[in-house]
XYZ file of C-alpha atoms in Angstrom:
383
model
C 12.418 -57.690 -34.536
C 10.875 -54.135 -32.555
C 7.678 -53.852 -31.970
C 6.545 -50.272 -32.202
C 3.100 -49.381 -30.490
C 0.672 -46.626 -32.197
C -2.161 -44.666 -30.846
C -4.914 -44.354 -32.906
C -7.874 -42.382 -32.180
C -11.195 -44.189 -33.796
C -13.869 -41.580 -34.052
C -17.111 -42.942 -34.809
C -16.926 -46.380 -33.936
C -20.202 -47.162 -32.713
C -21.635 -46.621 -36.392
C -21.973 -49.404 -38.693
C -18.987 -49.331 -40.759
C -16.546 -47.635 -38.026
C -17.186 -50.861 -36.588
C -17.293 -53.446 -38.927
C -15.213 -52.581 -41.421
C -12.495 -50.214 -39.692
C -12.360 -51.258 -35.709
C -12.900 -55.368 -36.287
C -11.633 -56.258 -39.708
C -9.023 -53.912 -40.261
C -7.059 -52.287 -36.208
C -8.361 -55.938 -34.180
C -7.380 -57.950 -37.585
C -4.025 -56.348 -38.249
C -3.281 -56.936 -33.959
C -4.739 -60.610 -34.608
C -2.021 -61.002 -37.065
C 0.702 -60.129 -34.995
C 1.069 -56.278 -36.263
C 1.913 -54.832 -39.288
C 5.515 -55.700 -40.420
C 7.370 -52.800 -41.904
C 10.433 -53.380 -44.452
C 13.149 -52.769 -41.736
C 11.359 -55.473 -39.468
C 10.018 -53.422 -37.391
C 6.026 -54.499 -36.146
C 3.563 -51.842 -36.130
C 1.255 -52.376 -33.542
C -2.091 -50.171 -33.227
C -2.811 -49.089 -30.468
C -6.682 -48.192 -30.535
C -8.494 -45.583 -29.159
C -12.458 -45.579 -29.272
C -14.502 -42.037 -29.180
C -17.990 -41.105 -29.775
C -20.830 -39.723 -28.058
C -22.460 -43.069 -26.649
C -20.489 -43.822 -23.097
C -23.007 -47.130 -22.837
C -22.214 -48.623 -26.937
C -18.459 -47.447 -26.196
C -18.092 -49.412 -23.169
C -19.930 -52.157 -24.581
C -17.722 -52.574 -27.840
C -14.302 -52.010 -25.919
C -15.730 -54.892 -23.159
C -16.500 -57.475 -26.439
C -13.316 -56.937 -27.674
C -10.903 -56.452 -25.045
C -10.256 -53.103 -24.936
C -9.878 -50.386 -22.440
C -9.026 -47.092 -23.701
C -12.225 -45.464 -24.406
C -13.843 -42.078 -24.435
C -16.333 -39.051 -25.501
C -13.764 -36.336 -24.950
C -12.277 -35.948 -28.250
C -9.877 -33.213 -27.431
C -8.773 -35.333 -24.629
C -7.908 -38.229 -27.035
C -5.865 -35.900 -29.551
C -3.992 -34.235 -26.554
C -2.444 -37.409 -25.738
C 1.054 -37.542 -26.772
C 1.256 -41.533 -27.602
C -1.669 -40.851 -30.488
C -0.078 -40.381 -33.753
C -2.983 -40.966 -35.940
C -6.751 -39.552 -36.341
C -9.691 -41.992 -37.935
C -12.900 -40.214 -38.440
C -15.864 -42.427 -39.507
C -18.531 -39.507 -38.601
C -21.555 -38.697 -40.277
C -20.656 -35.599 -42.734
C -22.326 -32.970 -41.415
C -19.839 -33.372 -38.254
C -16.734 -34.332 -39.885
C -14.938 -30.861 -40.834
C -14.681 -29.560 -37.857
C -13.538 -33.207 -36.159
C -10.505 -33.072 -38.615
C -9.623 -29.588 -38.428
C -8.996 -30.398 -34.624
C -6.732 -33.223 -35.249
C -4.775 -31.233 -37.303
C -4.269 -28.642 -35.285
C -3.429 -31.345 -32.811
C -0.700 -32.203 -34.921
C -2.109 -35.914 -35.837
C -1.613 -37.493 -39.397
C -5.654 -38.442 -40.493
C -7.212 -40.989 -42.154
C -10.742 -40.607 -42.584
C -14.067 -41.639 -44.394
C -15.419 -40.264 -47.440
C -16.706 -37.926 -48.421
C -14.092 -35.210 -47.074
C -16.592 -32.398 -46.280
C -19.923 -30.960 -46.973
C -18.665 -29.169 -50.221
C -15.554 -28.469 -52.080
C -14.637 -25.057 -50.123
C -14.098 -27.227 -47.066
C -12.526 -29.516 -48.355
C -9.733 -27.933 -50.078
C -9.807 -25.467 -46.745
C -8.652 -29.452 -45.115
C -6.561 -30.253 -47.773
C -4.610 -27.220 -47.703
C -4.415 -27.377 -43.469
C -3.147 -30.706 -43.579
C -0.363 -29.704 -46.256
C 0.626 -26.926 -43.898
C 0.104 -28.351 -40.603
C 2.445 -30.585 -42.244
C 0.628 -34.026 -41.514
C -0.181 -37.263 -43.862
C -3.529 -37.321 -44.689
C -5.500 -40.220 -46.590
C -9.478 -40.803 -47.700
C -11.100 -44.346 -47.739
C -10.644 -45.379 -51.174
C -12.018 -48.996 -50.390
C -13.703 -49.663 -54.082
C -10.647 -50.466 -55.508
C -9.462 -52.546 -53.254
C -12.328 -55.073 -54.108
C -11.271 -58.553 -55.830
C -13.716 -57.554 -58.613
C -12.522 -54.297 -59.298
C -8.326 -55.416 -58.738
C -8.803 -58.192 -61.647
C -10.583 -55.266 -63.580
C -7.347 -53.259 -62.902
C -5.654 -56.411 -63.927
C -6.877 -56.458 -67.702
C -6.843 -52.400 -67.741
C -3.095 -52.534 -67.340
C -2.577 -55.495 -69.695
C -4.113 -53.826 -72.639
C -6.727 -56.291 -72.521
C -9.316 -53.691 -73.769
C -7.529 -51.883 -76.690
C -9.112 -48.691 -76.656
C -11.942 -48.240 -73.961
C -15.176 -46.816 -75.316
C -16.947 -46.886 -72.356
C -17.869 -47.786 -68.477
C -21.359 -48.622 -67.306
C -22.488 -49.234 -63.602
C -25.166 -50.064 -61.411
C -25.083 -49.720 -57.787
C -27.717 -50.124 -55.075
C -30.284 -51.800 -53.424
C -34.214 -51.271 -51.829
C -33.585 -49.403 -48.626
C -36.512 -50.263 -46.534
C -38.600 -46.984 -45.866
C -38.418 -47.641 -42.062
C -42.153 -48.629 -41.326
C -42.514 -51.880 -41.632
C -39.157 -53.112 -41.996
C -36.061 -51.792 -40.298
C -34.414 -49.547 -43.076
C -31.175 -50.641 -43.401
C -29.210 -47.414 -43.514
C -28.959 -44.606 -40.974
C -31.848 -42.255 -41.437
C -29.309 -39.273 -41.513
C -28.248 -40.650 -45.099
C -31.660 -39.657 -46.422
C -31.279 -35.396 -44.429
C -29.554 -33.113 -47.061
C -28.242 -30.618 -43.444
C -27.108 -33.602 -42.000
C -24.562 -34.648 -45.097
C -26.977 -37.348 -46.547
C -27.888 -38.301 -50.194
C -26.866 -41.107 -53.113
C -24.855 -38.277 -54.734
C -22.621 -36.642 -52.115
C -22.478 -40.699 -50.618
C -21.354 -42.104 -54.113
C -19.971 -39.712 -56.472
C -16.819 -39.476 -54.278
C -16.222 -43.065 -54.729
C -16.624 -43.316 -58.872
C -14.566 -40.251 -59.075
C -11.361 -42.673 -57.364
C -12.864 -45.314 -59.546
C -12.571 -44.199 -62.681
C -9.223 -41.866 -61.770
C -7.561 -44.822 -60.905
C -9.039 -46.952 -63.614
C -9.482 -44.713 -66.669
C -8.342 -41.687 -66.068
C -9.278 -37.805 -65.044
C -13.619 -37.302 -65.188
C -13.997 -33.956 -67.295
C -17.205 -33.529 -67.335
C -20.854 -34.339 -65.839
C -23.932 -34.343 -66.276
C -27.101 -36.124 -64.244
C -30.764 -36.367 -63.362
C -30.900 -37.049 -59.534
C -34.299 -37.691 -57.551
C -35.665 -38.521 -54.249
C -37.561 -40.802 -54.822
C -39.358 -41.525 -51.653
C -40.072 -38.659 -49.854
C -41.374 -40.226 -46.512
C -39.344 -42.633 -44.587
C -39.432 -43.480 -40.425
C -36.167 -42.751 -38.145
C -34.371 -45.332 -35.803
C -37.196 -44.635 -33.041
C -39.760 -45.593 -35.563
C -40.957 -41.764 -36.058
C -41.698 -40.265 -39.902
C -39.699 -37.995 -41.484
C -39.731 -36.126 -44.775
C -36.694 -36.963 -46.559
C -34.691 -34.141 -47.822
C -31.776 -35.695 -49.504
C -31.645 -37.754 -52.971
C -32.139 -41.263 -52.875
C -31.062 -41.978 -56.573
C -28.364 -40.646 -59.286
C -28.511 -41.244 -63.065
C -24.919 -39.471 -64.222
C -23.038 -39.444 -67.387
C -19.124 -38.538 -66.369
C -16.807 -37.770 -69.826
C -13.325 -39.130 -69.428
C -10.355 -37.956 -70.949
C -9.421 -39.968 -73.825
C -13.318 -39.795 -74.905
C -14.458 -42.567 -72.884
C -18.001 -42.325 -71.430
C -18.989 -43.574 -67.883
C -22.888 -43.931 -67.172
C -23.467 -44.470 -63.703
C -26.667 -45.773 -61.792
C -26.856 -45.002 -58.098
C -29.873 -45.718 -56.433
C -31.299 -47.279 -52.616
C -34.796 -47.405 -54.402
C -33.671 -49.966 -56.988
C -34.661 -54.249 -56.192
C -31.295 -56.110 -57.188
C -31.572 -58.449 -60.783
C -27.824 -58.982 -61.094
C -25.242 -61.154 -59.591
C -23.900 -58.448 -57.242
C -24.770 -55.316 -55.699
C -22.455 -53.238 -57.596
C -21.327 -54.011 -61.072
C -18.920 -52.479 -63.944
C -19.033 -53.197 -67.637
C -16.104 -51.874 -69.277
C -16.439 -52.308 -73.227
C -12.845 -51.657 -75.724
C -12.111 -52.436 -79.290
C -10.743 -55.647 -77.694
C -12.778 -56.883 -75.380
C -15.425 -56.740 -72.762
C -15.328 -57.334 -68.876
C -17.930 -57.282 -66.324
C -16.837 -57.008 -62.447
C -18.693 -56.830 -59.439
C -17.200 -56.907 -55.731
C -15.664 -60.185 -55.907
C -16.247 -61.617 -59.701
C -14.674 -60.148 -63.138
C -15.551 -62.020 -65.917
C -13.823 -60.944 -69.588
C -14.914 -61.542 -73.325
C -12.546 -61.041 -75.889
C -13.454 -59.564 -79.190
C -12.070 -63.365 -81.144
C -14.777 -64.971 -78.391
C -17.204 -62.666 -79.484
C -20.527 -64.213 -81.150
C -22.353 -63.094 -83.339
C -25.913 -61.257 -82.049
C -28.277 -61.060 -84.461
C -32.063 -58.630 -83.833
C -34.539 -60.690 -84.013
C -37.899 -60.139 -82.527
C -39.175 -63.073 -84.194
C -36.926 -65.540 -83.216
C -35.915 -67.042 -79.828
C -32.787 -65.750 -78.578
C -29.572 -67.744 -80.154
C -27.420 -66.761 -78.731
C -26.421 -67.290 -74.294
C -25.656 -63.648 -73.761
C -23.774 -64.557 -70.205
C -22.653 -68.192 -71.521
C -19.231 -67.432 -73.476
C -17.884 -65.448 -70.723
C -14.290 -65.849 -69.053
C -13.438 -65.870 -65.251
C -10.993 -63.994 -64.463
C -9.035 -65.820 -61.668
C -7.981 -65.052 -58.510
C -4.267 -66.003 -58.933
C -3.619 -64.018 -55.567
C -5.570 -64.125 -52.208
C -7.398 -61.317 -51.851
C -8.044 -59.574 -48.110
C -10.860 -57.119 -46.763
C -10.021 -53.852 -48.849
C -10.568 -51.674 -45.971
C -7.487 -53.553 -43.879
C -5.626 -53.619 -47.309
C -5.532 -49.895 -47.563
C -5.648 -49.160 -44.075
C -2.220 -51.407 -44.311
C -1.234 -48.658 -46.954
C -1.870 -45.831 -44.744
C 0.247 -46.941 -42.301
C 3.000 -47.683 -44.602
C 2.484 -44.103 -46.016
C 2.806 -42.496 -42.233
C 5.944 -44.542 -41.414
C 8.228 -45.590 -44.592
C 7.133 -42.780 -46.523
C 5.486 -45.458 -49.135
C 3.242 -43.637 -51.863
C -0.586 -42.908 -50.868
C -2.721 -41.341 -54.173
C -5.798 -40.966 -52.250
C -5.036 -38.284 -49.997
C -6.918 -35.110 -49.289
C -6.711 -33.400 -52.530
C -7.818 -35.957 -54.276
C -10.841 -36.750 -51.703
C -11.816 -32.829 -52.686
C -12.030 -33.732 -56.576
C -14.399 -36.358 -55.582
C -16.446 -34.161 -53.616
C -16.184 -31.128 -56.532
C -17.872 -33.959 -58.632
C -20.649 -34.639 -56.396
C -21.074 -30.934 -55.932
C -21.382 -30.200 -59.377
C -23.315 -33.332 -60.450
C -26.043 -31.973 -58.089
C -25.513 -28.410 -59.578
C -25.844 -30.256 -63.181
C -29.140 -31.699 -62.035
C -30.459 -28.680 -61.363
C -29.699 -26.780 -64.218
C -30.128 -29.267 -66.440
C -27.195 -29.399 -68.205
C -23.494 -30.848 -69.170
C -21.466 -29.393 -66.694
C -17.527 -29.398 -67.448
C -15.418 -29.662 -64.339
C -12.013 -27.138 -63.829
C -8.786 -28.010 -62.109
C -8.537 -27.434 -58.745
C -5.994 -24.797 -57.525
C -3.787 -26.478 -54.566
């Protein structure tokens, strides 16, 4: 058995989920492991290498974890002929032009969503990338939840019959910054600096409900800021410029309907912060990040409207769990696992950068559709 070393520039790591989620549980956990075995037995092992702005937080992060290639020169980092790979986890406003240096560096790219400001730039990426010649991939982590794979689970075994329609609500109270520490970067809530619930989430129920259901033809939404004053990192006020909640209807092909709830001014009365009900001729499931719970339509009671009478029937007693039957890992190793599969064996990768511009178009015309007020229906992108 080889083991094959990779250089992988991580750009952005001093943010909260460039850490977290991509530099500790996905790179260290995959090197914790032993590598990344490939089908030939070879062991991929990354190699990485942390930029951003910060020379302090950088040194800092690479000294907890034992690392030693670090730095703020990101043309340095790409020139380096033992990188293979770029990771961008930078706010939005700044990624385009990041990526459009890697590729002309010649690295593959895996990056956060969304892809770019708006859907010129990022079919302008797409098509670079296709010409340039390198794999490209978006984070399509959603899917890779235990919640939403067991709802992928009954999808695929028909448990639904026909699907009539998705419903979701997402989000939590985002603390306005003044007298508790908001809990999301301040540039999430500036419109020039890539922030909002829309451009944030639409992106991710577009891969949702392509991989799920099937193409989104149409939209339609009311979206809102609804709290125009919030305070900065350094305690300061700001007005906020960029939508804080989305309240979209997305038409699936098929007929299905999808009502979405986005929102970081909503207080959390479910079992999860995210949750899906799917309804079919069949049956019923609810999912969340980790649970999926299923009601067939033979374990269906009987509800009755009664405003007279107590309640008789336990709307959440008569539901099924759906098991685990597999161990489930952290869905941002999972799929970077998949990246690096696609970049080496040639294995299949959906979520690349033409279909991280569809989920931007969405978001760029759900905001249009806000604005105008109207059902919006959404053309095919030319390659």
């Amino acid at each position: 058995m080889s083991r094959r070393s990779i250089g992988i520039v991580l750009n952005g790591v001093t943010g909260r989920m460039g850490y977290r989620q991509h530099l500790v549980r996905s790179i260290l956990a995959i090197r914790a492991d032993g590598g990344l075995p490939l089908p030939d037995g070879t062991v991929l092992w990354p190699e990485p290498v942390l930029v951003g702005r910060n020379e302090r937080r950088l040194a800092e992060i690479a000294a907890r974890h034992g690392l030693s290639d670090w730095t703020t020169d990101l043309h340095a980092a790409l020139a380096r002929d033992d990188v293979e790979i770029y990771f961008d986890a930078l706010t939005t406003q700044r990624r385009e032009k990041a990526i459009k240096t890697a590729i002309d560096a010649g690295k593959h790219i895996y990056t956060e969503k969304p892809l770019a400001m708006d859907v010129v730039g990022a079919m302008d990426l797409s098509r670079a990338a296709v010409a340039a010649g390198v794999r490209n991939g978006v984070v399509a982590d959603k899917i890779f939840l235990p919640g939403l794979r067991k709802l992928k689970r009954l999808v695929d075994d028909g448990f639904f019959g026909r699907v009539l329609s998705v419903r979701a609500e997402f989000g939590y109270w985002v603390f306005e910054g003044d007298r508790q520490r908001a809990q999301r970067p301040s540039w999430n809530y500036r419109a020039e600096d890539g922030g909002g619930v829309a451009l944030d989430m639409f992106p991710h129920w577009h891969y949702v409900l392509e991989n799920l259901f099937g193409p989104v033809r149409a939209v339609q939404a009311t979206i809102r800021t609804h709290i125009p004053k919030r305070w900065d990192e350094k305690g300061e006020e700001y007005t906020a410029t960029a939508d804080d909640a989305a309240y979209a209807i997305f038409e699936l092909d098929g007929g299905v309907i999808a009502q979405f709830n986005s929102s970081w001014c909503v207080r959390v009365f479910r079992d999860e912060l995210v949750e899906f009900q799917v309804d079919g001729t069949h049956g019923t499931a609810v999912a969340g990040l980790r649970r999926c719970r299923a009601q067939s339509r033979i374990a269906t009671p009987m509800a009755v409207w009664d405003p007279d009478a107590p309640a008789g029937v336990d709307g959440r007693g008569d539901w099924a769990e759906v098991p685990d039957n597999e161990p489930f890992d952290n869905g941002f190793r999972v799929q970077w696992e998949r990246f690096l599969r696609h970049v080496y064996v040639g294995e299949p990768f959906p979520w690349d950068f033409a279909a991280a511009a569809r989920g931007v178009q969405l978001a760029e015309l759900g905001l249009r559709a806000a604005r105008e007020g109207r059902r919006i229906e959404i053309p095919e992108l030319s390659s």
